[in-house]
Short mmCIF file of C-alpha atoms in Angstrom, two decimals:
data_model
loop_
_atom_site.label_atom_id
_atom_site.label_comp_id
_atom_site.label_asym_id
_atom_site.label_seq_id
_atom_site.Cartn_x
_atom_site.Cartn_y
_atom_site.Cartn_z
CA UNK A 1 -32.27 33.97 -34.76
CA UNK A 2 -33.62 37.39 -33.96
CA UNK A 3 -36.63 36.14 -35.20
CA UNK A 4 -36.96 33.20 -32.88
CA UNK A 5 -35.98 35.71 -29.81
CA UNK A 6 -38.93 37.64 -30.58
CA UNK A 7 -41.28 34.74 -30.81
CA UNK A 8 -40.37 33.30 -27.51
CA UNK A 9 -43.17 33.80 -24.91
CA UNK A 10 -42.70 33.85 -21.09
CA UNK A 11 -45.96 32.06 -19.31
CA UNK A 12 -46.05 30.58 -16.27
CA UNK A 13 -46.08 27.26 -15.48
CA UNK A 14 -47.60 27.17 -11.90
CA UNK A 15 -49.09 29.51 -9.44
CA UNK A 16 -46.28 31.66 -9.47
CA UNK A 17 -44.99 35.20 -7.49
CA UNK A 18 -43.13 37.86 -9.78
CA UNK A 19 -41.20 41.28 -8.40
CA UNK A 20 -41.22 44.12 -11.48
CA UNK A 21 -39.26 46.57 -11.15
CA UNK A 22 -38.88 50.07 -12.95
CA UNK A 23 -35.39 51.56 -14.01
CA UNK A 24 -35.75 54.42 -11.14
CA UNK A 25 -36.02 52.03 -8.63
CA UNK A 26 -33.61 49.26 -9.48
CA UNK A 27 -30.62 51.80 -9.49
CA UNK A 28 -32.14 52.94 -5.82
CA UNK A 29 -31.80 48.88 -4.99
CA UNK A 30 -28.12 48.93 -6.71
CA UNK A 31 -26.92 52.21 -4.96
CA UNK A 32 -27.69 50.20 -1.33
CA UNK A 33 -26.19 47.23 -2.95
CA UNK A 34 -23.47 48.19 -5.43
CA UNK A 35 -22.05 44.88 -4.97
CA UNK A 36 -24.51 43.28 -6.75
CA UNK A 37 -24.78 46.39 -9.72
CA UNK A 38 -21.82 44.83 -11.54
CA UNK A 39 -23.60 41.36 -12.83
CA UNK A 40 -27.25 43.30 -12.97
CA UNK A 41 -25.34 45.44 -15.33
CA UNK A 42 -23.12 43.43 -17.23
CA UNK A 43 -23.83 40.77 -20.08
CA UNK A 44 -25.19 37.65 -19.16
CA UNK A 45 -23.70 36.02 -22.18
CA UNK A 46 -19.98 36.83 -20.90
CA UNK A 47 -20.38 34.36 -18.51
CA UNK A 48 -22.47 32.09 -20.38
CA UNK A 49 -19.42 31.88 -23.24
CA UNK A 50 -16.03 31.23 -20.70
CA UNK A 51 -17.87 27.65 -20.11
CA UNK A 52 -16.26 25.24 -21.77
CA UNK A 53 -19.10 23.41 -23.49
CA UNK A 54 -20.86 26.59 -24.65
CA UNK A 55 -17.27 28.34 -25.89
CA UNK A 56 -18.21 27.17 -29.38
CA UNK A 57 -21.82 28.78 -29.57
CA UNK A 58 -22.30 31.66 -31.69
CA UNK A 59 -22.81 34.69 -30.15
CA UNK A 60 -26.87 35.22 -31.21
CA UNK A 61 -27.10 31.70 -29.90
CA UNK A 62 -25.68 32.64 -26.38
CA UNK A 63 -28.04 35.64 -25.97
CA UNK A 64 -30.59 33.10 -27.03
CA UNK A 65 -29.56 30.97 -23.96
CA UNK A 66 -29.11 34.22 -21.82
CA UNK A 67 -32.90 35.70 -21.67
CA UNK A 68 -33.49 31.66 -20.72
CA UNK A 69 -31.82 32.09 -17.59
CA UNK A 70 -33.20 33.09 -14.45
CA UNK A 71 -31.18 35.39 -11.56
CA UNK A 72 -31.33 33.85 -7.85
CA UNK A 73 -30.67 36.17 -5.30
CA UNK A 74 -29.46 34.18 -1.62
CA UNK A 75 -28.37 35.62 1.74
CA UNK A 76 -25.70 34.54 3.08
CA UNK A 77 -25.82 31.00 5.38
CA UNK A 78 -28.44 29.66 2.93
CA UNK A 79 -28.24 26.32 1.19
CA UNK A 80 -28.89 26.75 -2.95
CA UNK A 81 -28.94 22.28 -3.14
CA UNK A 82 -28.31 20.08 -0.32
CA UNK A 83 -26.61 15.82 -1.15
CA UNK A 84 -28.99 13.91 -2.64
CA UNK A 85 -31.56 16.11 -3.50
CA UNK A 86 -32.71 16.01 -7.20
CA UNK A 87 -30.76 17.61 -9.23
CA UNK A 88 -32.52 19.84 -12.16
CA UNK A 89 -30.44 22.85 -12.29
CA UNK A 90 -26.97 24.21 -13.38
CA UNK A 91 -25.80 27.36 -11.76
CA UNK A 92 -23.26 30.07 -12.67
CA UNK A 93 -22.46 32.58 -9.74
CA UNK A 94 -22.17 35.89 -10.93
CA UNK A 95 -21.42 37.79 -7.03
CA UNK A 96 -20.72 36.62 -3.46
CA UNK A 97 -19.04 33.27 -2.51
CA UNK A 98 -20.26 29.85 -1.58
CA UNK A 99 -18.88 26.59 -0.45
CA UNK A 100 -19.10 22.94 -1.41
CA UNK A 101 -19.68 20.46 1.59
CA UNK A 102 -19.61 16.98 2.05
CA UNK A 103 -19.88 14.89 5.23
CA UNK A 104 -16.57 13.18 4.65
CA UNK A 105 -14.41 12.44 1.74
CA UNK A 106 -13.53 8.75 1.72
CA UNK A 107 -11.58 7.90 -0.84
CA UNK A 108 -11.18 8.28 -4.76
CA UNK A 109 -14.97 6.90 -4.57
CA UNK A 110 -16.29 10.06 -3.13
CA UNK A 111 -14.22 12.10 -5.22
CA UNK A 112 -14.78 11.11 -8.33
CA UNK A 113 -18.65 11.71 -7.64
CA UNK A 114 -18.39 14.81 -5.71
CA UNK A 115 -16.28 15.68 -8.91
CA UNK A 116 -18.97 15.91 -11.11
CA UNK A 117 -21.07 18.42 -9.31
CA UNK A 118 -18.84 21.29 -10.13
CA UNK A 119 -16.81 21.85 -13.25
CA UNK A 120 -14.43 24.90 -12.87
CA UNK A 121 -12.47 24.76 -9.50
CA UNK A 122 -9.41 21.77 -8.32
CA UNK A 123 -8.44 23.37 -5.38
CA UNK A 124 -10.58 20.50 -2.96
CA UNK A 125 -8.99 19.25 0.44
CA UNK A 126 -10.14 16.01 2.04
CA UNK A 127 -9.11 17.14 5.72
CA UNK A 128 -11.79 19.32 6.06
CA UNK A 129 -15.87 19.44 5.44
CA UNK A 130 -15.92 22.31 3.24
CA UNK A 131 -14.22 20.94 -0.09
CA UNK A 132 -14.37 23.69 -2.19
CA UNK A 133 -14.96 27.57 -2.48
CA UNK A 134 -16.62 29.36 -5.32
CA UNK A 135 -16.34 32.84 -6.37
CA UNK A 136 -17.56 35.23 -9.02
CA UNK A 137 -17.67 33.02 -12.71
CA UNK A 138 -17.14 29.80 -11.00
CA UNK A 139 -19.98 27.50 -11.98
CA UNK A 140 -21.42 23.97 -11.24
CA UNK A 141 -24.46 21.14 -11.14
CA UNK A 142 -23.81 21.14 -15.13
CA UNK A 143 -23.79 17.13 -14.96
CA UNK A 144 -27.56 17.12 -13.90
CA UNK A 145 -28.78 19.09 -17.74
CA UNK A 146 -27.37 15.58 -19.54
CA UNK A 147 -27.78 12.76 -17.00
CA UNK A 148 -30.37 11.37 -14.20
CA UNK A 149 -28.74 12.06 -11.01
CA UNK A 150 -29.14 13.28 -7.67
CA UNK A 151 -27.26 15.91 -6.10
CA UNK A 152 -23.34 14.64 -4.85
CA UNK A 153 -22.64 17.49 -2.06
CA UNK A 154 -23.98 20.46 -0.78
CA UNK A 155 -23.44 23.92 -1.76
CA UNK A 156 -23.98 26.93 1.01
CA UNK A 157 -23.72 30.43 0.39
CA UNK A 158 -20.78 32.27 2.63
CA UNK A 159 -22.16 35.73 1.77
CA UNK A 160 -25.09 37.66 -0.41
CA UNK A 161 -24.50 35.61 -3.83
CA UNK A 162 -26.57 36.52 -7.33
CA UNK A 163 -26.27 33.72 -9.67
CA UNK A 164 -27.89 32.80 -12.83
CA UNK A 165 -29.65 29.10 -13.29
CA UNK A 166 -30.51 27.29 -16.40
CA UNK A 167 -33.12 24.57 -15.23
CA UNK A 168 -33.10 21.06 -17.13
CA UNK A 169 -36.32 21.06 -19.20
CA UNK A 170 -35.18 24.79 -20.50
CA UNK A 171 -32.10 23.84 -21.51
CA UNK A 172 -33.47 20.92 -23.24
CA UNK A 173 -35.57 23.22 -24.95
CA UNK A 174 -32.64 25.66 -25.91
CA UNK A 175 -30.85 21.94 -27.34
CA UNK A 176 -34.18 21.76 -29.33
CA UNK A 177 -33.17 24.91 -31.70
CA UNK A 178 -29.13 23.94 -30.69
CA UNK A 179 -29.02 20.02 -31.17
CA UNK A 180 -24.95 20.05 -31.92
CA UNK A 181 -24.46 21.46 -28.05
CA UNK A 182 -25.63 18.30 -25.88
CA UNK A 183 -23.08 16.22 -28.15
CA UNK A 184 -20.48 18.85 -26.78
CA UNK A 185 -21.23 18.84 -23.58
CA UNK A 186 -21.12 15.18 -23.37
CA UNK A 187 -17.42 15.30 -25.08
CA UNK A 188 -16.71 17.72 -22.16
CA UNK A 189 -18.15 15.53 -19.77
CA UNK A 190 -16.53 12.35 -20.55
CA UNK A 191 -12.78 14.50 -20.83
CA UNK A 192 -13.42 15.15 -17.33
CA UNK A 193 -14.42 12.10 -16.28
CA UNK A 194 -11.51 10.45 -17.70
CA UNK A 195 -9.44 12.82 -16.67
CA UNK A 196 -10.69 12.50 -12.74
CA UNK A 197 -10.30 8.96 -12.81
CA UNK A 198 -6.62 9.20 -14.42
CA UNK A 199 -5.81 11.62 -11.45
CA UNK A 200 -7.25 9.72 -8.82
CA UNK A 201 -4.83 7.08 -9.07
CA UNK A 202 -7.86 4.34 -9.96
CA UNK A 203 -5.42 1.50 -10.56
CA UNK A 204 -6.18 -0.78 -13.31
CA UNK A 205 -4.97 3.17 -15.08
CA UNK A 206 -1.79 3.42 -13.94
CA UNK A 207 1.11 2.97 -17.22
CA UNK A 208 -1.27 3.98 -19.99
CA UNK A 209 0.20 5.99 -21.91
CA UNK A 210 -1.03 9.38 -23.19
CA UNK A 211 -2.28 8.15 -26.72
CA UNK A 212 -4.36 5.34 -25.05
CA UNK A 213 -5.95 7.67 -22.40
CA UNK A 214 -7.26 9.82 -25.38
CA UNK A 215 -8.04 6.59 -27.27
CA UNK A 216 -10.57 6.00 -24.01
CA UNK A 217 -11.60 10.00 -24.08
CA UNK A 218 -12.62 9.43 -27.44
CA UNK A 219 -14.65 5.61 -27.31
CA UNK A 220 -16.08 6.21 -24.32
CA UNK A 221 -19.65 6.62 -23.77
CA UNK A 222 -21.42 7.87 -20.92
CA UNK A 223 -24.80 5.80 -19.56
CA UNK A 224 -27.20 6.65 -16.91
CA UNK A 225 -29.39 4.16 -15.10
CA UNK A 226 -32.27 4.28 -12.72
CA UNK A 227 -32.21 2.53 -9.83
CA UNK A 228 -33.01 -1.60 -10.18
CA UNK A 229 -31.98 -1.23 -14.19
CA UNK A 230 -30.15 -4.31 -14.94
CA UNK A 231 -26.59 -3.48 -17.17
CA UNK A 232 -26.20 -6.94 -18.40
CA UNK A 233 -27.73 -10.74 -17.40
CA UNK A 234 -25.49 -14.06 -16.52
CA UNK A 235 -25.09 -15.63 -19.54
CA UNK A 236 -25.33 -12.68 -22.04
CA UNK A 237 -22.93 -12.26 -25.02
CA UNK A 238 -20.45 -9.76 -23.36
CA UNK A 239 -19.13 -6.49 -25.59
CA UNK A 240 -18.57 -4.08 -23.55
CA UNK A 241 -16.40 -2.83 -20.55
CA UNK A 242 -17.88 -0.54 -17.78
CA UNK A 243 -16.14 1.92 -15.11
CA UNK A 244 -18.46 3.30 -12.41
CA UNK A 245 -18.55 6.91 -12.40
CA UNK A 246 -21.34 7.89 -9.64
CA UNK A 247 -23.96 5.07 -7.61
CA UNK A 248 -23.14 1.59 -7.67
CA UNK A 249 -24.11 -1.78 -8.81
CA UNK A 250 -24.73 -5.19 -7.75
CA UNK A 251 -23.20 -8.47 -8.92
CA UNK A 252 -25.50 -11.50 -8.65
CA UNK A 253 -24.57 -14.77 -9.77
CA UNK A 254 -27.12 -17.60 -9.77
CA UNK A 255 -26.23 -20.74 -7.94
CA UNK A 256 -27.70 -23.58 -9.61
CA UNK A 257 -29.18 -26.71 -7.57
CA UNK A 258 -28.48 -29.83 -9.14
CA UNK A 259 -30.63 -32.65 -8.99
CA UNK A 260 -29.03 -35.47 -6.64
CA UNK A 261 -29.02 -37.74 -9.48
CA UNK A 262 -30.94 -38.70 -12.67
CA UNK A 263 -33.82 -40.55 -11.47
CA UNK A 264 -33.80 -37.29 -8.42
CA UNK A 265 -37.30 -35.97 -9.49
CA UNK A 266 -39.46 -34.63 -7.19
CA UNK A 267 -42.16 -33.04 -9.35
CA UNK A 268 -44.77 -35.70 -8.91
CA UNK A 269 -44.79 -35.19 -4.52
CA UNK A 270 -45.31 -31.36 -5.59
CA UNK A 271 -41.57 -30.35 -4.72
CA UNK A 272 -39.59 -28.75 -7.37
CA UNK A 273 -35.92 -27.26 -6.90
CA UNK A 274 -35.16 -23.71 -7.79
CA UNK A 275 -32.05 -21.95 -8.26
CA UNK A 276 -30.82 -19.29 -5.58
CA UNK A 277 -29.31 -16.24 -6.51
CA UNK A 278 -25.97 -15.29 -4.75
CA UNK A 279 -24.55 -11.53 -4.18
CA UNK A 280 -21.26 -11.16 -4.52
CA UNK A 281 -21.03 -7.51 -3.75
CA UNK A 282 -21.55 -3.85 -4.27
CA UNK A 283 -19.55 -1.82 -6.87
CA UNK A 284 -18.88 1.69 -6.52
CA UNK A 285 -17.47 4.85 -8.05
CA UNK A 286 -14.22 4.24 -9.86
CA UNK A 287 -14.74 0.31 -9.96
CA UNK A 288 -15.08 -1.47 -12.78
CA UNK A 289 -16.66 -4.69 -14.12
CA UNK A 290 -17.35 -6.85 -17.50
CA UNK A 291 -13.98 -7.18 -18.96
CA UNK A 292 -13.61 -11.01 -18.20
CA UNK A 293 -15.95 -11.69 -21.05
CA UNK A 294 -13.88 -9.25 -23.30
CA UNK A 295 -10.52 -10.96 -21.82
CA UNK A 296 -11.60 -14.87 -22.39
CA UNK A 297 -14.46 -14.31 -25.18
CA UNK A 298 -16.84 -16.27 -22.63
CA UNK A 299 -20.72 -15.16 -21.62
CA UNK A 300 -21.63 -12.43 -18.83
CA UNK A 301 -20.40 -14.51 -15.00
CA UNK A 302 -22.96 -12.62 -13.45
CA UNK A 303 -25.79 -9.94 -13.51
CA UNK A 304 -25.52 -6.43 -13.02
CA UNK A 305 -27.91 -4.09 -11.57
CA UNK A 306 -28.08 -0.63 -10.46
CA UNK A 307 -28.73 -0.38 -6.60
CA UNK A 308 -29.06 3.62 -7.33
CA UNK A 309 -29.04 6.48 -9.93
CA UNK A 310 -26.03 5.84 -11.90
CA UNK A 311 -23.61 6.86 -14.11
CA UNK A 312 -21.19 4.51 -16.16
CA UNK A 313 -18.54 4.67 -18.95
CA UNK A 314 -18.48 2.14 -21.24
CA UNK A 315 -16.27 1.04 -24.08
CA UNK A 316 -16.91 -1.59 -26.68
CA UNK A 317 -14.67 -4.29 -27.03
CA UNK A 318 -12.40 -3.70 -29.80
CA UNK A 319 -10.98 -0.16 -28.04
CA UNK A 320 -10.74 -2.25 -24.83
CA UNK A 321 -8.32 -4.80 -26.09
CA UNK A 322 -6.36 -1.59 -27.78
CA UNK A 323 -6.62 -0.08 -24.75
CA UNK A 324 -5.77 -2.15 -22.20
CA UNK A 325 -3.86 -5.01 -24.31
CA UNK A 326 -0.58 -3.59 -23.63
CA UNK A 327 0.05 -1.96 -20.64
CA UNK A 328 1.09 -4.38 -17.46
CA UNK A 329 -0.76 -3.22 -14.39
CA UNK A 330 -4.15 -3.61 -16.10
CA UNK A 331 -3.05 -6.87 -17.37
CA UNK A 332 -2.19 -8.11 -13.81
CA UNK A 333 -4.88 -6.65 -12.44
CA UNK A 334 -7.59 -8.45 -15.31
CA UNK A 335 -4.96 -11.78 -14.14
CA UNK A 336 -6.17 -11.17 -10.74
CA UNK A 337 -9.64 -10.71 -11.10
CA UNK A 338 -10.11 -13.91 -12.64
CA UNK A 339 -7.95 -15.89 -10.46
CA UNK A 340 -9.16 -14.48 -7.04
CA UNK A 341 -8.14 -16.04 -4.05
CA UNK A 342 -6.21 -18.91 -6.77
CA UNK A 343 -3.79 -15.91 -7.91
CA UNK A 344 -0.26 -16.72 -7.70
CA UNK A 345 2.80 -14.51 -5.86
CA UNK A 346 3.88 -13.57 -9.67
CA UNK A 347 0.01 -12.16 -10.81
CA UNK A 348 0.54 -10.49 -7.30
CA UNK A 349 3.95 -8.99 -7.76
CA UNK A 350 2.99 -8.06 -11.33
CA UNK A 351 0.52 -5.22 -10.09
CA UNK A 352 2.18 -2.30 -8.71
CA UNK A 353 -0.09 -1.65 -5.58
CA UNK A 354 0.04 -5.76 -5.66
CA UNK A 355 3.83 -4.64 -4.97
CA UNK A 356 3.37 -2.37 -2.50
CA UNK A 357 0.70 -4.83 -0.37
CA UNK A 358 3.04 -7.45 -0.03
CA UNK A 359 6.15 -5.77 0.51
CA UNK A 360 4.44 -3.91 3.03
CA UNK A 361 3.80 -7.44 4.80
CA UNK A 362 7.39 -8.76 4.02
CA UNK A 363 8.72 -6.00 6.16
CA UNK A 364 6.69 -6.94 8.90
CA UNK A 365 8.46 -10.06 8.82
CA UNK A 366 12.04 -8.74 8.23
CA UNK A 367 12.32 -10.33 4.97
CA UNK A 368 11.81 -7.32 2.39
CA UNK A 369 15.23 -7.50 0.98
CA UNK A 370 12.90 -10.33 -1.22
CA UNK A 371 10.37 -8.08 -3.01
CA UNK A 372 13.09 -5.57 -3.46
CA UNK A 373 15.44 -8.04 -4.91
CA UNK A 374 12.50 -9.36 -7.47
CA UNK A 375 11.83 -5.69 -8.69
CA UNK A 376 15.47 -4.33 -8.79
CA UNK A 377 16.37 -7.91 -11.16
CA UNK A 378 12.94 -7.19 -12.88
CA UNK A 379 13.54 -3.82 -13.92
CA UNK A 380 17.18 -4.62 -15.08
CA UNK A 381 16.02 -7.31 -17.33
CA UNK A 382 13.55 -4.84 -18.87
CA UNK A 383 16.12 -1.74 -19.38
CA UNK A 384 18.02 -0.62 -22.58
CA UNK A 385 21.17 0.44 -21.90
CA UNK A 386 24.49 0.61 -22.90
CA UNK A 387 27.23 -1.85 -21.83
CA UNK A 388 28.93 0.17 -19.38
CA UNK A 389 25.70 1.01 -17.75
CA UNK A 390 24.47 -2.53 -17.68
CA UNK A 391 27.66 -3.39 -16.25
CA UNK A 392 26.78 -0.36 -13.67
CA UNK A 393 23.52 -1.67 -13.03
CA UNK A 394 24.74 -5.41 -12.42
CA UNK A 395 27.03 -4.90 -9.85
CA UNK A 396 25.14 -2.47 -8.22
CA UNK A 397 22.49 -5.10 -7.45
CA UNK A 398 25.31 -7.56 -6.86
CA UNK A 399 26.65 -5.43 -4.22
CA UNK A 400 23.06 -4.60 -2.65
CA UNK A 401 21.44 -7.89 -2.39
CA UNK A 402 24.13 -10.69 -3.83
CA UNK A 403 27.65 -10.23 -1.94
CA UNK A 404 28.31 -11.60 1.56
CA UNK A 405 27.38 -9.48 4.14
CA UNK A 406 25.72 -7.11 1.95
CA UNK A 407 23.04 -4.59 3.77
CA UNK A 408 20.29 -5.91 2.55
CA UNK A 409 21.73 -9.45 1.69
CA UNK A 410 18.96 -12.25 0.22
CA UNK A 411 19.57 -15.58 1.09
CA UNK A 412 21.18 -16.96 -2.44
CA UNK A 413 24.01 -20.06 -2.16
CA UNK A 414 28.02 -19.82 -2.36
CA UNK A 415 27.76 -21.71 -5.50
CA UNK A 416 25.11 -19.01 -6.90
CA UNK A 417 26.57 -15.98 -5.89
CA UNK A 418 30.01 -16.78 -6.92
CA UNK A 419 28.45 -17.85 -10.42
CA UNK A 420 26.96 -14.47 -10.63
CA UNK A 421 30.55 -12.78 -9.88
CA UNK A 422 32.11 -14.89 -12.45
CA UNK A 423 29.99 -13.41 -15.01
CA UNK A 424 30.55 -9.57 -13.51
CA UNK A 425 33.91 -10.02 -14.92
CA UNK A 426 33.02 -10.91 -18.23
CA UNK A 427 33.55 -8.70 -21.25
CA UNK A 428 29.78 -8.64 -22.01
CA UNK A 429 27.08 -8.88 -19.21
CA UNK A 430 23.81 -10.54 -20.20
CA UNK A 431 20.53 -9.41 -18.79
CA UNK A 432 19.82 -12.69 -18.22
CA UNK A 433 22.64 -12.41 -15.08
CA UNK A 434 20.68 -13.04 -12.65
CA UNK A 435 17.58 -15.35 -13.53
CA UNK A 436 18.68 -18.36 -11.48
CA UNK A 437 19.24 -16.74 -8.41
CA UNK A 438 15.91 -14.89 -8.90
CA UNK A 439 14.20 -18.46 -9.81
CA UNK A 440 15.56 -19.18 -5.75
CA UNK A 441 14.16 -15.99 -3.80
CA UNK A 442 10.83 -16.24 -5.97
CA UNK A 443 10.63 -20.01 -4.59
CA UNK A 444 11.60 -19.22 -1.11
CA UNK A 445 8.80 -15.77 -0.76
CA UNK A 446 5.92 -18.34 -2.68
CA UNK A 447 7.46 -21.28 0.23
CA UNK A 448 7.86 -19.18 3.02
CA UNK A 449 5.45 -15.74 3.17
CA UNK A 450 2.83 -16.33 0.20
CA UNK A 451 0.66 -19.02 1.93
CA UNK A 452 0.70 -16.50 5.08
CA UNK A 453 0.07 -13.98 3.48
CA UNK A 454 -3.03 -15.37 1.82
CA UNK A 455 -4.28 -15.49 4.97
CA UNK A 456 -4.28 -11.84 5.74
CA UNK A 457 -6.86 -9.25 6.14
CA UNK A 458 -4.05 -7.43 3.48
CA UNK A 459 -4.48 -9.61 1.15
CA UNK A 460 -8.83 -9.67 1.53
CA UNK A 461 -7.89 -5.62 1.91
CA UNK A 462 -6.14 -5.30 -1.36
CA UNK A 463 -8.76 -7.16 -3.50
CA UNK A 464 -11.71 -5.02 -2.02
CA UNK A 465 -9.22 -1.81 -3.13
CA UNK A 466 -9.49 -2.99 -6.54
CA UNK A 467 -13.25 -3.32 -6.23
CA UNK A 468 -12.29 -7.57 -7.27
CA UNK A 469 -14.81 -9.19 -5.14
CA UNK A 470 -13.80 -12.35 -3.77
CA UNK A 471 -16.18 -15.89 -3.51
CA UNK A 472 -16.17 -17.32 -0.61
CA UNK A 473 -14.83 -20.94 -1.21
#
């Protein structure tokens, strides 16, 4: 290795400017500045090895990477990348302090993109447009040495800041003698991504367990595609599930004109009929589309193009069914998607923000004591307990929802409720208790609320939140 150190050569690459300095004078520069004489004068390499995909490196490896990197000296108030710009570098700031701006944080979208721009910091606030702070050793723009993509936020100095950059095509380079550290980097990337969408509440995640969000650590891969790349065509063999990371796509479907009838041909007066294409919407970060064809085993629904740079994370179709096969909310929320507007109160009810939405609309209408009926019932069938706490459980929604004049009483029959106390004082309670009278109050929310609520800008509002884009019928 010390070999290939002394066989590297420094030209430059375009017209470029250079300040030399001699020993003498750079300690005159540090005594005026001492607060920049601690990173002139310590290793570069420190830094270099605290980041989490270089921690593995050998040590003549990291000094390798250290006389690659160049120092970039800023006053303070000055902008080191604005949003959007191209992004080719990844900085480490060795003195001073900076801040991460955005215009406006909307949503687990903008997070999870603004996420990727810095690795090492979680303290971020939406209330405010400064997101972030950095200080001495914090680091970001790592994402833009692995993947196509343009800057997610701005980053401003606060004071005199010295940091060290690594640009793209040298660290590719650096790879080049190093192949085994882009692989870890990616693993480091896709834990993080992952892990961002977990803890952004992204819904279609919520109930897997801990083994299965490894399980989609581990199978995932990260793509990047330039803007007007197609992922997939209507009518492809589909294998794979995406989840938008950064960008967006379009859906297209095509809309095929039929001929009015067989003898409807119109080639010979020169007119022939073509097929129109049909958007059906923009997806963005932390959305997610192609599992349909995994779910049914049918071809691609639609086509999917890139409408910017972007980043996806796909898994293959065996670790989706392991994945997702089990857990509830996704299930409801697959349910949904296919259904649309067709979906019934249950596929509703099933999804936990689903839940929420339409609760949220039954108190409106004074009639809550419904939803909260159907979940308390639910979540007793489902439990394991012993009999004295079933028996606990029982009356306890017996006295909430069941017995006359109860506080939050649902509107059940004399013959239904009394049945229900008759089996209260039973030697063994079923969990089965209460499935007739929870049969009634599903029939009178799906006869009574569920058409209304169809009608709702709730119910348009809670399928756009899942990124399911409705057809117009």
């Amino acid at each position: 290795m010390e070999t290939f150190v002394e066989q590297v050569e420094t030209c430059a690459t375009e017209n470029s400017s250079l300040l030399g300095s001699d020993t003498t004078a750079l300690n005159t520069f540090l005594t005026k500045y001492p607060e920049l004489s601690v990173p002139f004068n310590a290793n570069v390499s420190s830094y270099l090895e605290k980041i989490p995909f270089l921690q593995d490196l050998k040590a003549s490896k990291l000094s390798v990477l250290a006389t690659m990197c160049q120092y970039e000296a800023m006053d303070s108030d000055c902008t080191v990348f604005e949003e959007n710009a191209v992004a080719n570098k990844f900085y480490i700031l060795l003195s001073g302090k900076a801040t991460v701006l955005a215009p406006q944080w909307v949503g687990s979208s903008s997070l999870l993109q603004q996420s990727l721009e810095w690795g090492n910091y979680d303290d971020r606030s939406s209330s405010s447009i400064i997101v972030a702070g950095l200080k001495s050793g914090d680091y970001f723009g790592e994402t833009s040495l692995f993947v196509n993509t343009n800057r997610t936020c701005t980053i401003r100095t606060t004071e005199k800041c010295l940091f060290i950059s690594v640009g793209k095509k040298t660290f590719e380079n650096f790879c080049a003698v190093c192949p085994q550290l882009k692989e870890k980097m990616r693993e480091v990337m896709k834990q993080r991504m992952v892990s961002k969408l977990s803890s952004l509440g992204i819904p279609f995640l919520d109930g897997i367990p801990p083994s299965s969000m490894q399980l989609l650590t581990d199978q995932v891969e990260v793509q990047d595609y330039n803007e007007g790349e197609i992922i997939f065509s209507e009518g492809d063999v589909g294998n794979r599930f995406y989840i938008v990371v950064h960008g967006g796509v379009k859906v297209e479907k095509v809309e095929r004109n039929e001929p009015l009838s067989v003898h409807d041909n119109l080639d010979h007066i020169g007119i022939t009929r073509t097929d129109s294409t049909r958007n059906l919407g923009i997806l963005k970060a932390g959305n997610y589309f192609g599992e349909m064809a995994l779910v049914s085993d049918t071809p691609r629904s639609a086509t999917v193009t890139s409408v910017d740079k972007t980043i996806l994370l796909s898994v293959d179709k065996d670790s989706f069914r392991t994945i997702f096969a089990n857990n509830p909310n996704s299930f409801s929320e697959f349910t949904l998607r296919l259904l649309q507007g067709s979906s019934e109160l249950k596929h509703l009810l099933g999804h936990s923000l689903g839940m929420q939405t339409f609760r949220s609309f039954m108190k409106q209408n004074f009639a809550e004591e419904n939803v909260d009926f159907w979940n308390s019932v639910n979540e007793f069938k489902n439990s394991k307990h012993d009999q004295e706490e079933t028996r606990n459980r029982a009356n306890n929604i017996f006295d909430t929802f069941c017995k006359e004049g109860a506080k939050s009483q649902v509107n059940l029959s004399y013959d239904m409720r009394s049945n229900i106390e008759k089996s209260l004082s039973e030697p063994s309670i079923h969990h089965n208790i209460f499935d007739e009278s929870l049969n009634e109050i599903y029939k009178l929310m799906v006869r009574d609320n569920y058409a209304r609520f169809k009608q709702t800008s709730e119910f348009v509002d809670f399928f756009k939140y899942l990124g399911i884009l409705l057809e117009k019928e």
